[in-house]
Coordinates of C-alpha atoms in Angstrom, one line a residue:
Chain A
M1 CA -26.1 -6.9 50.4
S2 CA -26.4 -4.5 53.4
G3 CA -23.3 -5.4 54.9
F4 CA -21.1 -4.8 51.8
I5 CA -22.8 -1.5 51.2
T6 CA -22.3 -0.7 55.0
A7 CA -18.5 -2.0 54.6
L8 CA -18.1 0.0 51.1
F9 CA -18.8 3.7 53.4
D10 CA -16.6 2.4 56.6
P11 CA -13.8 5.6 56.7
T12 CA -11.8 2.5 58.8
M13 CA -12.0 -0.3 55.6
P14 CA -10.2 2.0 53.0
F15 CA -9.6 -0.9 51.1
V16 CA -13.4 -2.4 50.4
R17 CA -13.6 1.3 48.5
N18 CA -10.2 0.5 47.2
A19 CA -11.4 -2.8 45.6
A20 CA -15.2 -1.1 44.3
L21 CA -12.7 1.6 42.6
A22 CA -10.5 -0.8 41.5
G23 CA -13.2 -2.9 39.5
F24 CA -15.1 0.4 37.7
L25 CA -11.7 1.2 36.2
S26 CA -11.0 -2.2 35.1
S27 CA -14.0 -2.2 33.8
I28 CA -13.6 0.6 31.2
L29 CA -10.2 -1.3 29.9
F30 CA -12.0 -4.6 29.7
G31 CA -14.9 -3.0 28.4
I32 CA -12.9 -0.9 25.7
L33 CA -9.6 -3.5 25.1
G34 CA -12.1 -6.8 25.8
S35 CA -13.9 -5.0 22.8
V36 CA -11.2 -4.5 20.5
V37 CA -9.8 -7.5 21.1
T38 CA -12.9 -9.3 20.4
V39 CA -13.6 -8.9 17.5
K40 CA -10.2 -8.0 16.2
R41 CA -10.1 -12.6 17.3
I42 CA -7.2 -12.0 19.4
A43 CA -8.2 -13.3 22.7
G44 CA -5.7 -16.4 22.6
L45 CA -3.0 -13.9 21.8
A46 CA -4.2 -12.0 25.2
G47 CA -4.5 -15.0 26.8
A48 CA -0.9 -15.9 26.3
I49 CA 0.5 -12.9 27.3
S50 CA -1.4 -12.3 30.4
H51 CA -0.4 -16.3 31.5
A52 CA 3.9 -16.0 30.1
V53 CA 3.3 -13.4 33.1
L54 CA 3.4 -15.7 35.8
G55 CA 7.3 -16.7 34.7
G56 CA 7.8 -13.0 34.9
I57 CA 6.3 -12.6 38.6
G58 CA 8.2 -16.4 39.4
M59 CA 11.3 -14.6 37.8
A60 CA 11.4 -11.0 40.2
L61 CA 10.2 -13.2 43.1
F62 CA 13.5 -15.3 42.9
L63 CA 15.6 -12.6 41.8
S64 CA 14.0 -10.4 44.9
V65 CA 13.9 -13.1 47.4
R66 CA 17.4 -14.4 46.8
G67 CA 19.2 -11.6 46.8
I68 CA 20.2 -11.3 42.9
V69 CA 18.4 -8.3 42.8
P70 CA 16.9 -7.4 45.9
G71 CA 13.7 -5.1 46.0
L72 CA 13.0 -6.5 42.1
P73 CA 9.1 -5.3 42.3
P74 CA 6.7 -8.9 40.8
I75 CA 5.4 -5.7 38.4
V76 CA 8.2 -5.1 36.7
G77 CA 9.2 -8.9 36.0
A78 CA 5.5 -9.2 35.0
L79 CA 5.7 -6.3 31.9
I80 CA 9.3 -7.6 31.0
F81 CA 7.7 -10.9 29.8
A82 CA 4.6 -9.3 28.8
V83 CA 6.6 -7.1 26.4
I84 CA 8.7 -10.5 25.6
A85 CA 5.3 -12.5 25.0
A86 CA 4.2 -9.6 22.6
A87 CA 6.8 -8.7 20.4
L88 CA 7.3 -12.2 19.4
I89 CA 3.8 -13.1 19.6
G90 CA 3.7 -9.8 17.1
V91 CA 6.2 -10.9 15.0
V92 CA 5.3 -14.5 14.3
S93 CA 1.8 -13.1 13.6
L94 CA 3.4 -10.4 10.8
K95 CA 6.2 -12.5 9.2
A96 CA 4.8 -16.4 9.5
K97 CA 1.0 -15.9 10.4
Q98 CA 0.5 -19.8 10.0
R99 CA 2.4 -20.7 13.2
E100 CA 0.5 -18.4 15.1
D101 CA -1.4 -20.3 16.8
T102 CA 1.7 -22.9 17.9
V103 CA 3.3 -19.8 18.9
I104 CA 0.5 -18.6 20.9
N105 CA 0.1 -21.8 23.0
A106 CA 4.0 -22.5 23.4
I107 CA 4.4 -19.0 25.0
W108 CA 1.2 -19.8 28.0
A109 CA 2.5 -22.4 28.3
I110 CA 6.6 -21.8 28.9
G111 CA 5.3 -18.5 30.6
M112 CA 3.7 -20.3 32.9
S113 CA 6.0 -23.5 33.8
L114 CA 8.5 -21.1 34.4
G115 CA 6.3 -19.4 36.8
V116 CA 6.1 -22.5 38.4
L117 CA 9.6 -23.6 38.5
F118 CA 11.2 -20.1 39.8
I119 CA 8.5 -20.7 42.6
A120 CA 9.4 -23.5 43.7
K121 CA 13.4 -22.2 43.9
T122 CA 12.2 -18.9 45.7
P123 CA 12.4 -19.5 49.6
G124 CA 9.8 -18.8 51.7
Y125 CA 5.7 -19.4 51.0
A126 CA 4.7 -18.0 48.1
D127 CA 1.3 -19.8 46.0
P128 CA 0.8 -19.8 42.1
M129 CA -2.2 -19.5 42.7
S130 CA -2.4 -16.6 44.6
Y131 CA -1.2 -14.5 41.1
M132 CA -4.1 -17.1 39.0
F133 CA -6.6 -15.1 41.0
G134 CA -4.9 -11.6 42.1
N135 CA -7.0 -10.5 45.4
I136 CA -8.7 -7.1 44.6
L137 CA -8.5 -6.6 48.1
L138 CA -5.3 -5.6 48.2
V139 CA -5.4 -2.9 45.6
G140 CA -3.4 0.9 46.8
G141 CA -4.1 3.7 45.7
R142 CA -0.7 4.1 43.2
E143 CA -2.2 1.0 41.2
L144 CA -5.7 2.9 41.6
V145 CA -3.6 6.7 39.7
L146 CA -1.8 3.6 37.3
L147 CA -5.0 2.3 36.3
A148 CA -7.0 5.7 35.7
I149 CA -3.9 7.1 33.5
L150 CA -4.3 3.7 31.7
D151 CA -7.9 4.0 31.4
L152 CA -7.3 7.3 29.6
V153 CA -5.1 6.0 27.4
A154 CA -7.5 3.7 26.2
I155 CA -10.1 6.5 25.9
A156 CA -8.4 9.1 24.4
L157 CA -6.4 6.4 21.8
V158 CA -10.0 5.0 20.8
L159 CA -11.8 8.4 19.9
A160 CA -9.0 9.3 18.0
F161 CA -8.3 6.3 15.8
Y162 CA -12.2 4.8 16.0
P163 CA -12.2 4.6 11.9
Q164 CA -8.6 2.7 11.8
I165 CA -9.4 0.1 14.1
E166 CA -13.6 -0.5 13.3
A167 CA -11.6 -0.8 9.8
S168 CA -8.6 -2.7 10.4
A169 CA -10.5 -5.3 12.7
F170 CA -13.2 -5.5 10.6
D171 CA -11.5 -6.0 7.2
E172 CA -7.5 -5.9 7.1
E173 CA -6.9 -6.2 3.3
F174 CA -10.0 -3.1 2.7
A175 CA -8.4 -1.2 5.7
T176 CA -4.6 -1.8 3.7
T177 CA -6.5 -0.3 0.7
R178 CA -7.4 2.6 2.2
G179 CA -4.5 3.9 3.7
V180 CA -4.5 2.7 7.0
P181 CA -1.5 1.6 8.3
V182 CA -3.0 -2.2 10.0
Q183 CA -0.2 -3.4 11.2
A184 CA 1.0 -0.3 13.4
V185 CA -2.8 -0.5 14.4
F186 CA -2.1 -4.2 15.3
L187 CA 0.9 -3.7 17.6
A188 CA -0.6 -0.2 19.0
I189 CA -4.1 -3.2 21.0
L190 CA -0.5 -5.4 21.0
T191 CA 0.9 -3.4 23.2
V192 CA -1.9 -1.6 24.9
T193 CA -3.8 -5.0 26.3
A194 CA -0.2 -6.0 27.1
V195 CA 0.3 -3.8 29.8
A196 CA -3.1 -3.3 31.0
V197 CA -2.9 -7.7 31.4
V198 CA 0.2 -6.8 33.6
L199 CA -1.5 -3.9 35.1
L200 CA -4.6 -5.4 36.0
Q201 CA -3.8 -9.3 36.9
T202 CA -1.2 -8.1 39.3
F203 CA -4.9 -7.4 41.8
V204 CA -7.7 -9.7 39.8
G205 CA -5.7 -12.8 38.4
I206 CA -4.5 -14.0 35.4
V207 CA -8.1 -16.0 35.4
M208 CA -9.9 -12.9 36.2
V209 CA -8.0 -11.2 32.9
I210 CA -8.5 -13.1 30.1
A211 CA -11.9 -13.9 31.5
M212 CA -13.1 -10.2 32.0
L213 CA -11.2 -9.4 28.1
T214 CA -14.0 -11.5 26.7
L215 CA -17.0 -12.0 28.5
P216 CA -18.1 -8.7 28.8
A217 CA -17.8 -8.0 25.3
G218 CA -19.1 -11.4 24.0
T219 CA -22.5 -11.0 26.0
A220 CA -22.4 -7.1 24.5
G221 CA -21.7 -8.5 21.4
Y222 CA -24.9 -10.1 21.4
V223 CA -27.3 -7.3 21.7
A224 CA -25.0 -4.3 20.1
R225 CA -25.7 -2.7 16.8
N226 CA -22.2 -1.0 16.7
L227 CA -18.1 -1.6 18.3
A228 CA -19.3 1.2 19.7
G229 CA -21.9 0.0 21.1
M230 CA -19.7 -3.3 22.0
M231 CA -17.3 -1.1 23.6
V232 CA -20.0 0.6 26.1
G233 CA -22.3 -2.4 27.0
A234 CA -18.7 -4.3 28.0
T235 CA -17.5 -1.1 30.2
V236 CA -21.3 -1.2 32.1
L237 CA -21.1 -5.3 31.5
S238 CA -18.0 -5.4 33.6
W239 CA -18.6 -2.8 36.2
L240 CA -22.1 -4.6 37.2
F241 CA -19.7 -8.4 37.3
S242 CA -17.7 -6.8 39.1
F243 CA -19.6 -4.8 41.4
A244 CA -21.9 -8.0 42.2
G245 CA -19.1 -10.5 42.7
L246 CA -17.7 -8.0 45.3
A247 CA -20.6 -7.3 47.0
L248 CA -21.5 -11.3 46.8
S249 CA -17.8 -12.3 48.0
W250 CA -17.8 -10.1 50.9
E251 CA -21.2 -11.3 51.7
L252 CA -20.8 -15.2 51.4
D253 CA -16.2 -14.8 52.0
L254 CA -15.6 -16.5 49.1
P255 CA -12.4 -15.3 47.2
T256 CA -13.6 -12.8 45.3
G257 CA -11.5 -12.9 41.7
A258 CA -13.2 -16.5 41.0
L259 CA -16.7 -15.5 41.4
V260 CA -16.2 -12.1 39.3
V261 CA -15.6 -14.8 36.9
T262 CA -18.3 -17.1 37.4
I263 CA -21.1 -14.6 37.4
A264 CA -19.3 -13.0 34.4
G265 CA -19.7 -16.5 32.7
A266 CA -23.2 -17.6 33.9
A267 CA -24.1 -14.3 31.8
F268 CA -23.0 -15.2 28.6
L269 CA -23.9 -18.5 28.9
G270 CA -27.3 -17.6 29.7
V271 CA -27.6 -14.6 27.3
A272 CA -25.9 -17.0 24.4
A273 CA -28.6 -20.0 25.3
V274 CA -31.2 -17.6 24.9
R275 CA -30.0 -16.6 21.6
G276 CA -29.3 -20.0 20.3
L277 CA -32.8 -21.0 21.7
K278 CA -34.2 -17.8 19.6
A279 CA -32.7 -18.1 16.7
L280 CA -33.7 -22.1 16.8
A281 CA -37.5 -21.4 17.2
K282 CA -37.3 -18.7 14.4
R283 CA -35.7 -21.3 12.0
A284 CA -38.4 -24.2 13.0
G285 CA -41.3 -21.4 12.7
R286 CA -39.8 -20.8 9.3
R287 CA -39.1 -24.1 8.5
A288 CA -43.2 -24.9 9.4
E289 CA -44.2 -21.5 7.2
G290 CA -42.9 -23.5 4.6
R291 CA -45.0 -26.6 4.7
V292 CA -47.8 -24.5 5.2
A293 CA -47.6 -23.5 1.8
G294 CA -46.3 -25.7 0.4
Q295 CA -49.4 -27.5 1.4
E296 CA -51.9 -24.9 0.4
A297 CA -49.9 -25.1 -3.2
G298 CA -50.3 -28.9 -3.2
R299 CA -54.5 -28.3 -3.4
Chain B
M1 CA -7.3 -14.1 -39.9
P2 CA -10.9 -13.1 -39.5
S3 CA -11.3 -9.8 -40.5
M4 CA -12.0 -7.8 -36.6
K5 CA -14.5 -5.0 -38.7
A6 CA -17.2 -5.3 -35.8
T7 CA -20.4 -6.1 -36.7
N8 CA -22.1 -5.3 -33.4
T9 CA -20.8 -1.7 -31.8
A10 CA -20.6 -4.3 -28.3
A11 CA -18.1 -5.9 -30.5
I12 CA -14.4 -5.4 -29.2
G13 CA -12.0 -5.8 -32.1
G14 CA -8.7 -4.4 -33.2
S15 CA -10.3 -1.4 -35.1
V16 CA -11.0 2.0 -32.8
S17 CA -10.5 5.7 -34.3
D18 CA -7.3 6.7 -33.3
A19 CA -8.9 9.1 -31.3
E20 CA -6.5 11.3 -29.4
P21 CA -4.2 9.3 -26.8
R22 CA -6.1 8.8 -23.8
S23 CA -5.3 8.6 -20.5
L24 CA -4.5 5.3 -19.0
A25 CA -5.7 4.2 -15.2
V26 CA -3.5 1.0 -15.2
S27 CA -0.5 -0.2 -17.2
F28 CA 1.8 -2.7 -16.9
E29 CA 5.7 -2.5 -18.4
R30 CA 7.5 -5.8 -18.5
V31 CA 6.3 -7.3 -14.8
A32 CA 7.2 -10.2 -13.2
F33 CA 6.5 -11.1 -10.2
S34 CA 6.6 -14.6 -7.7
Y35 CA 5.7 -16.2 -5.1
R36 CA 8.0 -17.9 -3.0
G37 CA 10.2 -18.7 -5.7
V38 CA 7.3 -19.9 -8.1
P39 CA 6.9 -17.3 -11.2
V40 CA 3.4 -16.0 -11.5
L41 CA 3.7 -13.1 -14.1
H42 CA 6.5 -12.5 -16.6
D43 CA 6.7 -9.7 -19.0
A44 CA 3.3 -9.1 -19.0
C45 CA 2.0 -5.7 -20.7
F46 CA -1.1 -4.7 -20.7
H47 CA -3.0 -1.0 -19.9
V48 CA -6.7 0.2 -19.7
H49 CA -7.5 3.3 -20.8
E50 CA -9.5 5.3 -18.1
G51 CA -13.3 5.6 -18.3
E52 CA -12.9 1.9 -19.8
F53 CA -15.1 -1.4 -19.0
A54 CA -12.7 -3.6 -19.1
V55 CA -12.3 -7.7 -17.8
L56 CA -9.4 -9.7 -16.7
V57 CA -10.3 -13.6 -17.4
G58 CA -8.4 -16.2 -16.6
P59 CA -8.6 -19.8 -15.1
N60 CA -8.3 -19.9 -10.9
G61 CA -4.4 -19.7 -10.2
A62 CA -3.5 -18.0 -13.2
G63 CA -2.7 -15.0 -11.7
K64 CA -5.5 -12.9 -11.7
T65 CA -5.2 -12.1 -7.8
T66 CA -1.5 -11.5 -8.2
I67 CA -2.7 -8.6 -10.7
L68 CA -5.1 -7.7 -9.0
R69 CA -2.7 -7.2 -5.5
L70 CA 0.0 -5.1 -7.8
I71 CA -2.6 -2.5 -8.7
L72 CA -4.1 -2.2 -5.2
G73 CA -0.3 -2.1 -3.9
L74 CA -0.5 -5.0 -1.5
A75 CA 2.4 -6.6 -3.8
E76 CA 5.2 -5.2 -4.7
A77 CA 6.4 -5.9 -8.8
A78 CA 9.9 -8.0 -9.0
S79 CA 10.9 -6.0 -11.8
G80 CA 8.9 -3.8 -14.4
R81 CA 6.8 -1.1 -13.7
V82 CA 3.1 -0.6 -12.6
L83 CA 1.3 2.6 -12.7
V84 CA -2.6 3.3 -11.9
L85 CA -3.8 6.4 -13.1
G86 CA -0.5 7.5 -13.3
E87 CA 0.8 7.2 -10.4
S88 CA 2.5 4.3 -7.8
P89 CA 0.1 1.7 -6.8
A90 CA 0.7 3.1 -3.4
S91 CA 0.1 7.0 -4.4
A92 CA -3.3 6.5 -5.7
R93 CA -4.9 4.2 -3.1
A94 CA -6.9 7.3 -2.4
S95 CA -8.7 7.3 -5.8
V96 CA -9.1 3.6 -6.4
G97 CA -12.2 1.3 -4.9
Y98 CA -11.5 -2.7 -4.2
V99 CA -14.8 -5.1 -4.1
P100 CA -12.7 -7.9 -2.8
Q101 CA -13.7 -11.4 -3.7
H102 CA -13.5 -12.9 -0.3
A103 CA -14.4 -10.1 2.5
S104 CA -13.4 -11.4 5.5
Y105 CA -16.4 -11.4 7.5
D106 CA -17.1 -12.5 10.3
P107 CA -21.1 -12.9 12.7
A108 CA -19.5 -11.9 15.6
F109 CA -18.7 -8.2 14.8
P110 CA -21.7 -5.8 15.4
I111 CA -21.9 -3.8 12.7
S112 CA -24.7 -1.7 10.3
V113 CA -24.9 -1.3 7.1
E114 CA -24.1 1.9 6.7
E115 CA -21.1 1.7 9.2
V116 CA -18.8 -0.7 6.3
V117 CA -20.0 1.4 3.9
R118 CA -18.4 4.3 5.1
M119 CA -15.1 3.1 5.8
G120 CA -14.6 3.6 2.3
R121 CA -14.1 6.8 3.8
L122 CA -11.3 6.0 4.9
Q123 CA -8.3 7.8 4.1
G124 CA -4.9 6.8 5.9
A125 CA -4.0 5.9 9.6
W126 CA -5.0 9.8 11.5
G127 CA -8.6 11.7 10.8
R128 CA -12.2 10.5 11.9
Y129 CA -15.2 10.1 9.5
K130 CA -16.8 13.5 9.2
A131 CA -20.1 15.6 8.0
A132 CA -19.5 15.1 4.8
D133 CA -18.3 11.6 4.3
A134 CA -22.9 11.0 5.4
G135 CA -23.4 12.7 2.1
A136 CA -20.8 10.0 -0.5
V137 CA -22.3 7.0 1.4
T138 CA -26.3 7.9 1.0
R139 CA -24.9 8.4 -2.9
A140 CA -22.8 5.3 -2.7
L141 CA -25.4 3.0 -1.3
G142 CA -28.1 4.3 -3.5
L143 CA -25.7 4.2 -6.8
A144 CA -24.8 0.0 -5.6
G145 CA -29.1 -0.3 -5.3
V146 CA -28.9 -1.1 -1.0
E147 CA -30.1 2.1 0.0
E148 CA -32.7 0.2 1.6
L149 CA -30.5 -1.9 3.7
R150 CA -28.6 1.1 5.4
R151 CA -30.2 0.7 9.0
R152 CA -30.0 -3.5 9.1
P153 CA -27.2 -5.2 10.2
Y154 CA -24.3 -6.9 8.3
N155 CA -24.7 -10.6 9.7
A156 CA -28.9 -10.3 9.0
L157 CA -27.3 -10.1 5.3
S158 CA -27.8 -12.8 2.4
G159 CA -24.7 -13.1 0.2
G160 CA -25.7 -11.4 -2.5
Q161 CA -26.7 -8.5 -1.0
R162 CA -23.7 -7.8 1.6
R163 CA -21.5 -8.1 -1.7
R164 CA -23.3 -4.8 -3.6
V165 CA -23.0 -3.5 0.2
L166 CA -19.0 -3.7 -0.5
V167 CA -19.4 -2.6 -4.0
A168 CA -21.3 0.9 -1.9
R169 CA -18.1 0.5 0.5
A170 CA -15.6 1.2 -2.8
L171 CA -17.9 3.6 -4.3
A172 CA -18.0 5.5 -1.4
A173 CA -14.6 7.1 -1.5
E174 CA -15.7 8.0 -4.5
P175 CA -13.1 6.1 -7.0
R176 CA -12.0 7.1 -10.7
F177 CA -10.9 3.7 -10.5
L178 CA -13.4 0.8 -9.5
I179 CA -12.4 -2.0 -9.3
L180 CA -14.1 -5.7 -8.3
D181 CA -12.3 -9.2 -7.5
E182 CA -15.1 -12.0 -8.9
P183 CA -18.4 -9.4 -8.1
T184 CA -20.2 -12.6 -8.8
A185 CA -19.3 -16.0 -7.6
N186 CA -21.5 -17.4 -5.4
M187 CA -24.1 -15.4 -6.4
D188 CA -27.8 -15.9 -7.4
A189 CA -29.5 -15.2 -11.1
E190 CA -31.4 -12.4 -9.1
S191 CA -28.0 -10.7 -7.2
E192 CA -25.9 -10.8 -10.5
R193 CA -28.5 -8.6 -12.2
R194 CA -28.7 -6.3 -10.2
L195 CA -25.6 -6.1 -9.4
Y196 CA -24.1 -5.5 -13.5
G197 CA -27.1 -2.8 -13.6
A198 CA -25.4 -1.1 -10.8
L199 CA -22.2 -1.0 -12.5
G200 CA -24.2 -0.9 -16.1
D201 CA -24.6 3.0 -14.1
I202 CA -21.6 3.4 -12.5
K203 CA -19.8 3.1 -16.4
G204 CA -18.6 6.1 -17.7
K205 CA -18.1 7.7 -14.2
A206 CA -15.0 5.7 -13.8
T207 CA -12.8 3.2 -14.4
I208 CA -14.3 -0.3 -13.9
L209 CA -11.8 -3.4 -14.0
V210 CA -13.9 -6.8 -13.9
V211 CA -12.0 -10.3 -12.3
T212 CA -13.6 -13.2 -13.0
H213 CA -12.6 -16.6 -13.7
D214 CA -15.4 -17.4 -16.0
T215 CA -13.2 -17.4 -19.6
G216 CA -15.7 -18.3 -22.0
Y217 CA -18.0 -14.9 -21.8
V218 CA -18.0 -11.7 -20.3
S219 CA -20.6 -8.8 -19.5
A220 CA -21.6 -6.4 -23.1
L221 CA -20.2 -3.4 -21.3
A222 CA -17.2 -4.0 -22.0
D223 CA -14.6 -2.4 -23.7
A224 CA -11.5 -4.6 -23.2
V225 CA -10.9 -8.1 -22.8
L226 CA -7.8 -9.3 -20.8
C227 CA -6.3 -12.9 -20.3
V228 CA -3.5 -13.7 -17.8
G229 CA -2.0 -15.9 -21.1
E230 CA -0.8 -19.1 -21.6
H231 CA 2.3 -20.1 -18.9
T232 CA 5.4 -19.9 -20.4
G233 CA 7.4 -21.2 -17.5
A234 CA 8.9 -18.3 -16.4
G235 CA 5.5 -16.8 -15.6
R236 CA 2.2 -16.0 -17.4
G237 CA 1.6 -13.0 -19.4
V238 CA -1.4 -11.2 -20.3
V239 CA -3.1 -10.6 -23.7
R240 CA -5.8 -8.1 -25.2
H241 CA -8.2 -10.6 -26.5
A242 CA -11.4 -10.5 -29.0
A243 CA -15.2 -11.1 -27.9
A244 CA -17.7 -10.6 -30.4
P245 CA -22.0 -10.5 -28.9
T246 CA -23.2 -13.9 -28.8
N247 CA -26.7 -15.1 -27.6
E248 CA -24.9 -18.4 -26.0
A249 CA -24.9 -17.1 -22.7
P250 CA -27.6 -16.3 -20.3
G251 CA -28.4 -13.4 -21.1
E252 CA -30.1 -12.5 -17.4
R253 CA -26.5 -13.0 -15.9
F254 CA -25.0 -9.7 -17.5
A255 CA -28.1 -7.3 -17.2
G256 CA -28.3 -7.0 -20.7
G257 CA -26.5 -8.8 -23.0
A258 CA -23.1 -11.0 -23.0
L259 CA -20.4 -11.0 -25.0
R260 CA -17.7 -14.3 -26.4
V261 CA -14.5 -13.3 -25.5
L262 CA -12.2 -15.0 -29.1
H263 CA -9.8 -16.9 -27.3
D264 CA -8.0 -17.1 -31.0
V265 CA -8.6 -13.7 -31.5
A266 CA -5.7 -12.2 -29.8
L267 CA -5.6 -8.4 -30.2
P268 CA -2.2 -6.2 -30.0
P269 CA -1.8 -4.3 -26.6
D270 CA -1.6 -1.1 -27.7
S271 CA -4.6 -2.1 -30.2
C272 CA -7.4 0.0 -28.5
C273 CA -5.1 2.8 -28.9
G274 CA -4.8 3.5 -32.7
G275 CA -2.2 0.7 -33.2
H276 CA -3.1 -0.3 -36.7
E277 CA -1.8 -3.2 -36.7
A278 CA -4.3 -6.1 -37.7
A279 CA -5.4 -9.5 -35.2
R280 CA -2.8 -11.6 -35.0

């Protein structure tokens, strides 16, 4: 651990500091958006968008390397595909809810496949794997600024519209009867999620985005008393997981993204198991009590 | 034709003193509605006066939910006119409290009873909760008899408790018009008694419309019984029926007496406003 701490403050290794800062800044997005996505039960939808993004990255690589659109950065392709995926899912979700599941999975699969096809036809070496898990050590100053801006947008939206977000996630029909524009709230959540997914996955990777949108929020949801508590808890947990993952990957020389996801997943499963055992014990206790009461009544 | 001379003041019949016209909480004027090409309502006419306790009855699939959705502005009539408190359903929303039958409820959603009830204070796309909302929430919790549950997690409640919390949520809006969809479905007798006790306290402070598939009996609190009528092929209408006190229904169910719906005694739609026609 001391090796990592030394590296963190080593002026000749700014990339370690950037990675730690990126972990912190992305934690705020993971905490807020992850909680909203979890209680609104649209994690599958976020998963489809993040995987479809691979198609956009592949397309941008193909177009720029082939010289068709020279210098097209992968993030632009990613953004185009994210917006298309979000728009498709949004329309289907609002107009043909019964098809939502099929469409989400289709977008997920088609997006990834397009990415692989584009990358196969791109001269030179490009590894789809690097986009699945990203590389947090490659984060630069520009990305950090973008992340900070998106953090501020997410915080401002939640501060301004917390009641509307809470109500439309809890009971959409009732929220409508209170005049909440639930469709607009849904589309806003979808848009912010799509943009965040694009930005986050370019350096932490697709798998980590979807894991960090669901696992910290899911873990926090077990103990939080309300949505706000879940957001704060998920933010803290995301930051802990990404910091621990970064430090461990430095010490053990292992890929950061995969390590962060494993830590977050283990924490979630651990808390879920403890909760499950507690509930079982409680039920068994109640049954035993019932038996004793029954015996006493029978006497 | 049976005389509708009431033998009990609680009976619902055709003879009502022709007092001055009272304002309407809801009125349907020749409303038609189809769902995916299937006619549901046809020429539906009825109204409920402000301050009344009305019960809308009909078998499952008769179109009760459609009528509710039209009142709440969640659906729009193909023809005819729906007025709620004299306005369009969408503009009347702020004054209407709604207790849904199946509140979508996610056990993994961390939220307290108080926060659920507070949602009733929402109005539109803008605005956060204010300090003044806390008072309305407290009053609503008290009226619905769930004050002691205030700090409990919503997902730790029993089904009956959750239903009363949803009543409190609707009351938090301080509505002039309270609508409950199948409020006692899957409820144990004790919860049902408590719920009707709460509705008895609310009666007179707000117009109440209860929707139920129990076509046999209604609570003695009822001032009007509206039945979603026979299917004519073109869709159903709504018929006002008489109701008489009865001892047949388990009294504890409604917390103080029940009325038997007299399905063979249809009343003219305007019988409640001094329409002098005898029962048809």
